Amino acid sequence: MTTPKVTKSARLTYRRATLADLPLLVDHRHRMWSDIATRSEREITEHDPRYRRWARTLLNSGELIGWLAESPEGSVVGSGCVWCHSDQPRPGIPSLVSPYILSMYTEPAWRGKGVATRIVRELVRECREAGYPNVELHGSRFGRRVYARLGFERTWEMRYWIDRSIPRRQALALAKVRRKGKKRLDRGR
Ligand SMILES: CC(C)(COP(=O)(O)OP(=O)(O)OC[C@H]1O[C@@H](n2cnc3c(N)ncnc32)[C@H](O)[C@@H]1OP(=O)(O)O)[C@@H](O)C(=O)NCCC(=O)NCCS
């Protein structure tokens, strides 16, 4: 099957996601992990219902906010979310909410046209309007340049694996994809 060609002039509509968009958000989340290629298909499929339950609860409570890009034909070609979760108190930062952008995905045929850039801008706008002073994310290899261009800085977060089998499995998943010849890989969370 050939990928449909999309012209830059195609007009997209951007809107906030509703609970009715949950299946689409779960599907995009699945495809995001598949593209990042640090998880096996089995792990990603097992994660789908857990993410669905988690996202449903938080979309309902307003802790999770999603934005979508829709093509003129009404199909969703890109999406992303921000999770406004509670955080520790820090000196000089009165907010106890730390927004975290996640589940960014653009359909391959629509990449490189500013879809993710616009969605991140909308998510950041939501956070600014809510009065939060900063927004965090973990950038995949695909997304890093997009976020950097928007002004996101690298930070000094660190991680210690208590369960060493997790990074081992991720390395195996990466190696498998490498063997299959996929070039764009990432070490995700
Ligand atoms: C990462 C991802 C979401 C980016 O989506 P996208 O819609 O292609 O992103 P954008 O189009 O906004 O930006 C991509 C490039 O298009 C360029 N671009 C082209 N036209 C543009 C326009 N009109 N406005 C803004 N940027 C434009 C940007 O400069 C950017 O180039 P750069 O990466 O070389 O700096 C997408 O590649 C994806 O889904 N990857 C797989 C899953 C993944 O890794 N998700 C991110 C998890 S953190």
CSV table of C-alpha atoms and ligand atoms in Angstrom, one decimal:
chain,number,residue,atom,x,y,z
A,1,MET,CA,0.0,0.0,0.0
A,2,THR,CA,1.4,3.5,-0.9
A,3,THR,CA,1.3,6.3,1.6
A,4,PRO,CA,-1.0,9.1,0.4
A,5,LYS,CA,0.9,12.3,-0.6
A,6,VAL,CA,-0.1,15.3,1.5
A,7,THR,CA,0.4,18.8,0.2
A,8,LYS,CA,1.5,21.5,2.6
A,9,SER,CA,-1.5,23.6,1.7
A,10,ALA,CA,-4.0,21.0,3.1
A,11,ARG,CA,-5.8,22.8,5.9
A,12,LEU,CA,-5.9,21.2,9.3
A,13,THR,CA,-8.3,22.0,12.2
A,14,TYR,CA,-6.9,21.9,15.7
A,15,ARG,CA,-9.1,21.2,18.7
A,16,ARG,CA,-9.1,19.9,22.3
A,17,ALA,CA,-9.7,16.2,22.6
A,18,THR,CA,-12.9,14.9,24.3
A,19,LEU,CA,-13.6,11.6,25.9
A,20,ALA,CA,-15.0,10.5,22.6
A,21,ASP,CA,-11.5,10.7,21.2
A,22,LEU,CA,-10.1,8.2,23.7
A,23,PRO,CA,-9.8,5.3,21.2
A,24,LEU,CA,-7.9,7.5,18.9
A,25,LEU,CA,-5.6,8.8,21.7
A,26,VAL,CA,-4.9,5.2,22.7
A,27,ASP,CA,-4.2,4.2,19.1
A,28,HIS,CA,-1.7,7.1,18.6
A,29,ARG,CA,-0.1,6.3,21.9
A,30,HIS,CA,0.4,2.7,20.7
A,31,ARG,CA,1.9,3.9,17.4
A,32,MET,CA,4.1,6.3,19.1
A,33,TRP,CA,5.7,3.5,21.1
A,34,SER,CA,6.0,1.3,18.0
A,35,ASP,CA,7.9,4.1,16.2
A,36,ILE,CA,10.2,4.7,19.1
A,37,ALA,CA,11.0,1.0,19.0
A,38,THR,CA,12.2,0.4,22.5
A,39,ARG,CA,9.3,-1.9,23.4
A,40,SER,CA,8.1,-5.2,21.9
A,41,GLU,CA,4.7,-5.2,20.1
A,42,ARG,CA,3.5,-7.5,22.9
A,43,GLU,CA,4.5,-5.0,25.6
A,44,ILE,CA,2.8,-2.2,23.8
A,45,THR,CA,-0.4,-4.1,23.2
A,46,GLU,CA,-0.5,-5.1,26.9
A,47,HIS,CA,0.0,-1.5,27.8
A,48,ASP,CA,-3.0,-0.2,25.7
A,49,PRO,CA,-5.8,-1.1,28.1
A,50,ARG,CA,-3.9,0.2,31.1
A,51,TYR,CA,-3.2,3.5,29.3
A,52,ARG,CA,-6.9,3.6,28.2
A,53,ARG,CA,-8.1,3.3,31.8
A,54,TRP,CA,-5.6,5.8,33.1
A,55,ALA,CA,-6.3,8.3,30.3
A,56,ARG,CA,-10.1,8.0,30.7
A,57,THR,CA,-9.9,8.8,34.5
A,58,LEU,CA,-7.6,11.8,33.9
A,59,LEU,CA,-9.5,13.2,30.9
A,60,ASN,CA,-12.6,13.0,33.1
A,61,SER,CA,-11.0,14.8,36.0
A,62,GLY,CA,-9.3,17.4,33.7
A,63,GLU,CA,-5.8,16.3,34.8
A,64,LEU,CA,-5.1,15.1,31.3
A,65,ILE,CA,-5.7,17.5,28.3
A,66,GLY,CA,-5.4,16.4,24.7
A,67,TRP,CA,-5.2,18.3,21.5
A,68,LEU,CA,-5.8,16.9,18.0
A,69,ALA,CA,-5.2,17.9,14.4
A,70,GLU,CA,-8.0,17.0,11.9
A,71,SER,CA,-7.7,16.8,8.2
A,72,PRO,CA,-10.4,18.4,6.0
A,73,GLU,CA,-11.9,14.8,5.6
A,74,GLY,CA,-12.3,14.6,9.4
A,75,SER,CA,-9.5,12.1,10.1
A,76,VAL,CA,-7.2,12.8,13.0
A,77,VAL,CA,-3.6,13.1,11.8
A,78,GLY,CA,-1.8,14.1,14.9
A,79,SER,CA,-2.3,14.3,18.7
A,80,GLY,CA,-0.6,15.0,22.0
A,81,CYS,CA,-1.5,15.4,25.6
A,82,VAL,CA,-0.4,17.2,28.7
A,83,TRP,CA,-0.7,15.6,32.1
A,84,CYS,CA,-1.0,18.2,34.9
A,85,HIS,CA,0.0,16.1,37.8
A,86,SER,CA,0.8,17.2,41.4
A,87,ASP,CA,4.4,17.8,42.3
A,88,GLN,CA,6.6,18.5,45.3
A,89,PRO,CA,6.9,22.1,46.7
A,90,ARG,CA,10.0,23.9,45.4
A,91,PRO,CA,11.5,27.2,46.6
A,92,GLY,CA,10.5,30.0,44.3
A,93,ILE,CA,7.8,28.0,42.5
A,94,PRO,CA,4.4,28.4,44.1
A,95,SER,CA,2.7,25.9,41.8
A,96,LEU,CA,2.2,22.4,43.1
A,97,VAL,CA,1.3,21.1,39.6
A,98,SER,CA,3.9,20.0,37.1
A,99,PRO,CA,2.6,19.7,33.6
A,100,TYR,CA,4.2,16.9,31.5
A,101,ILE,CA,3.7,16.5,27.7
A,102,LEU,CA,3.2,13.0,26.5
A,103,SER,CA,1.8,10.8,23.7
A,104,MET,CA,2.9,13.1,20.9
A,105,TYR,CA,2.2,11.4,17.5
A,106,THR,CA,1.8,12.6,13.9
A,107,GLU,CA,0.7,10.2,11.1
A,108,PRO,CA,3.8,9.5,8.9
A,109,ALA,CA,2.2,11.1,5.9
A,110,TRP,CA,1.7,14.4,7.8
A,111,ARG,CA,5.1,14.7,9.4
A,112,GLY,CA,7.3,17.7,8.8
A,113,LYS,CA,4.4,20.1,8.3
A,114,GLY,CA,4.2,21.7,11.7
A,115,VAL,CA,1.5,19.5,13.2
A,116,ALA,CA,3.4,18.5,16.4
A,117,THR,CA,4.7,22.1,16.7
A,118,ARG,CA,1.2,23.5,16.7
A,119,ILE,CA,-0.1,20.8,19.2
A,120,VAL,CA,2.8,21.5,21.6
A,121,ARG,CA,2.0,25.2,21.3
A,122,GLU,CA,-1.6,24.6,22.2
A,123,LEU,CA,-0.7,22.4,25.2
A,124,VAL,CA,1.8,25.0,26.4
A,125,ARG,CA,-0.9,27.7,26.0
A,126,GLU,CA,-3.3,25.6,28.2
A,127,CYS,CA,-0.6,25.4,30.9
A,128,ARG,CA,0.2,29.1,30.6
A,129,GLU,CA,-3.5,30.0,31.0
A,130,ALA,CA,-3.8,27.7,34.0
A,131,GLY,CA,-0.9,29.6,35.6
A,132,TYR,CA,1.7,26.9,35.6
A,133,PRO,CA,5.2,28.2,35.4
A,134,ASN,CA,6.9,25.4,33.4
A,135,VAL,CA,6.2,22.3,31.2
A,136,GLU,CA,8.3,19.2,31.1
A,137,LEU,CA,8.6,16.2,28.7
A,138,HIS,CA,10.9,13.4,27.6
A,139,GLY,CA,11.9,14.0,24.0
A,140,SER,CA,12.2,11.0,21.7
A,141,ARG,CA,14.8,11.1,19.0
A,142,PHE,CA,12.0,12.1,16.6
A,143,GLY,CA,10.7,14.9,18.8
A,144,ARG,CA,13.8,16.5,20.3
A,145,ARG,CA,14.4,19.1,17.5
A,146,VAL,CA,10.7,20.1,17.5
A,147,TYR,CA,10.8,20.7,21.3
A,148,ALA,CA,14.2,22.5,21.2
A,149,ARG,CA,13.0,24.8,18.4
A,150,LEU,CA,10.0,25.7,20.7
A,151,GLY,CA,12.4,26.6,23.5
A,152,PHE,CA,12.5,23.4,25.6
A,153,GLU,CA,15.8,23.0,27.4
A,154,ARG,CA,17.6,19.8,28.4
A,155,THR,CA,17.5,19.1,32.1
A,156,TRP,CA,19.5,17.0,34.6
A,157,GLU,CA,16.9,14.3,35.4
A,158,MET,CA,18.6,11.0,36.2
A,159,ARG,CA,17.4,7.4,36.6
A,160,TYR,CA,18.5,4.3,38.5
A,161,TRP,CA,17.1,1.0,37.3
A,162,ILE,CA,16.1,-1.2,40.3
A,163,ASP,CA,14.7,-3.8,37.9
A,164,ARG,CA,17.6,-4.2,35.5
A,165,SER,CA,15.5,-6.5,33.3
A,166,ILE,CA,13.7,-3.5,31.9
A,167,PRO,CA,16.6,-1.8,30.2
A,168,ARG,CA,17.8,-5.2,29.0
A,169,ARG,CA,14.5,-5.9,27.3
A,170,GLN,CA,14.5,-2.4,25.8
A,171,ALA,CA,18.0,-3.1,24.4
A,172,LEU,CA,16.8,-6.4,22.9
A,173,ALA,CA,13.8,-4.6,21.3
A,174,LEU,CA,16.1,-2.0,19.8
A,175,ALA,CA,18.5,-4.7,18.5
A,176,LYS,CA,15.5,-6.6,16.9
A,177,VAL,CA,14.4,-3.4,15.1
A,178,ARG,CA,18.0,-2.7,14.0
A,179,ARG,CA,18.2,-6.2,12.6
A,180,LYS,CA,15.0,-5.5,10.6
A,181,GLY,CA,16.8,-2.4,9.2
A,182,LYS,CA,14.8,0.4,10.8
A,183,LYS,CA,17.1,3.4,11.1
A,184,ARG,CA,15.3,5.9,13.3
A,185,LEU,CA,15.5,4.5,16.9
A,186,ASP,CA,15.3,5.9,20.3
A,187,ARG,CA,15.9,5.0,23.9
A,188,GLY,CA,12.6,5.9,25.4
A,189,ARG,CA,11.3,5.9,29.0
B,1,LIG,C1,7.9,13.6,16.8
B,1,LIG,C2,6.7,13.8,15.9
B,1,LIG,C3,5.5,13.9,16.8
B,1,LIG,C4,6.9,15.1,15.2
B,1,LIG,O1,5.7,15.4,14.5
B,1,LIG,P1,5.6,16.4,13.2
B,1,LIG,O2,4.2,16.8,13.1
B,1,LIG,O3,6.3,15.8,12.1
B,1,LIG,O4,6.5,17.6,13.8
B,1,LIG,P2,6.6,19.1,13.1
B,1,LIG,O5,6.1,19.0,11.7
B,1,LIG,O6,6.0,20.1,14.0
B,1,LIG,O7,8.2,19.3,13.1
B,1,LIG,C5,9.0,18.4,12.4
B,1,LIG,C6,9.8,19.2,11.4
B,1,LIG,O8,9.0,19.8,10.4
B,1,LIG,C7,9.5,21.1,10.1
B,1,LIG,N1,8.3,21.9,9.6
B,1,LIG,C8,7.9,21.8,8.3
B,1,LIG,N2,6.9,22.6,8.1
B,1,LIG,C9,6.6,23.2,9.3
B,1,LIG,C10,5.7,24.2,9.7
B,1,LIG,N3,4.8,24.7,8.9
B,1,LIG,N4,5.7,24.6,11.0
B,1,LIG,C11,6.6,24.1,11.9
B,1,LIG,N5,7.5,23.2,11.5
B,1,LIG,C12,7.5,22.8,10.3
B,1,LIG,C13,10.0,21.5,11.4
B,1,LIG,O9,11.0,22.5,11.2
B,1,LIG,C14,10.6,20.3,12.0
B,1,LIG,O10,11.9,20.1,11.5
B,1,LIG,P3,13.1,19.7,12.5
B,1,LIG,O11,12.7,18.4,13.2
B,1,LIG,O12,14.2,19.3,11.5
B,1,LIG,O13,13.4,20.8,13.3
B,1,LIG,C15,6.6,12.7,14.9
B,1,LIG,O14,7.8,12.6,14.2
B,1,LIG,C16,6.2,11.3,15.4
B,1,LIG,O15,5.0,11.0,15.6
B,1,LIG,N6,7.2,10.5,15.7
B,1,LIG,C17,7.0,9.1,16.2
B,1,LIG,C18,6.5,9.1,17.7
B,1,LIG,C19,7.4,10.0,18.5
B,1,LIG,O16,8.6,9.9,18.6
B,1,LIG,N7,6.7,10.9,19.3
B,1,LIG,C20,7.4,11.9,20.2
B,1,LIG,C21,7.5,11.3,21.5
B,1,LIG,S1,8.4,12.5,22.5
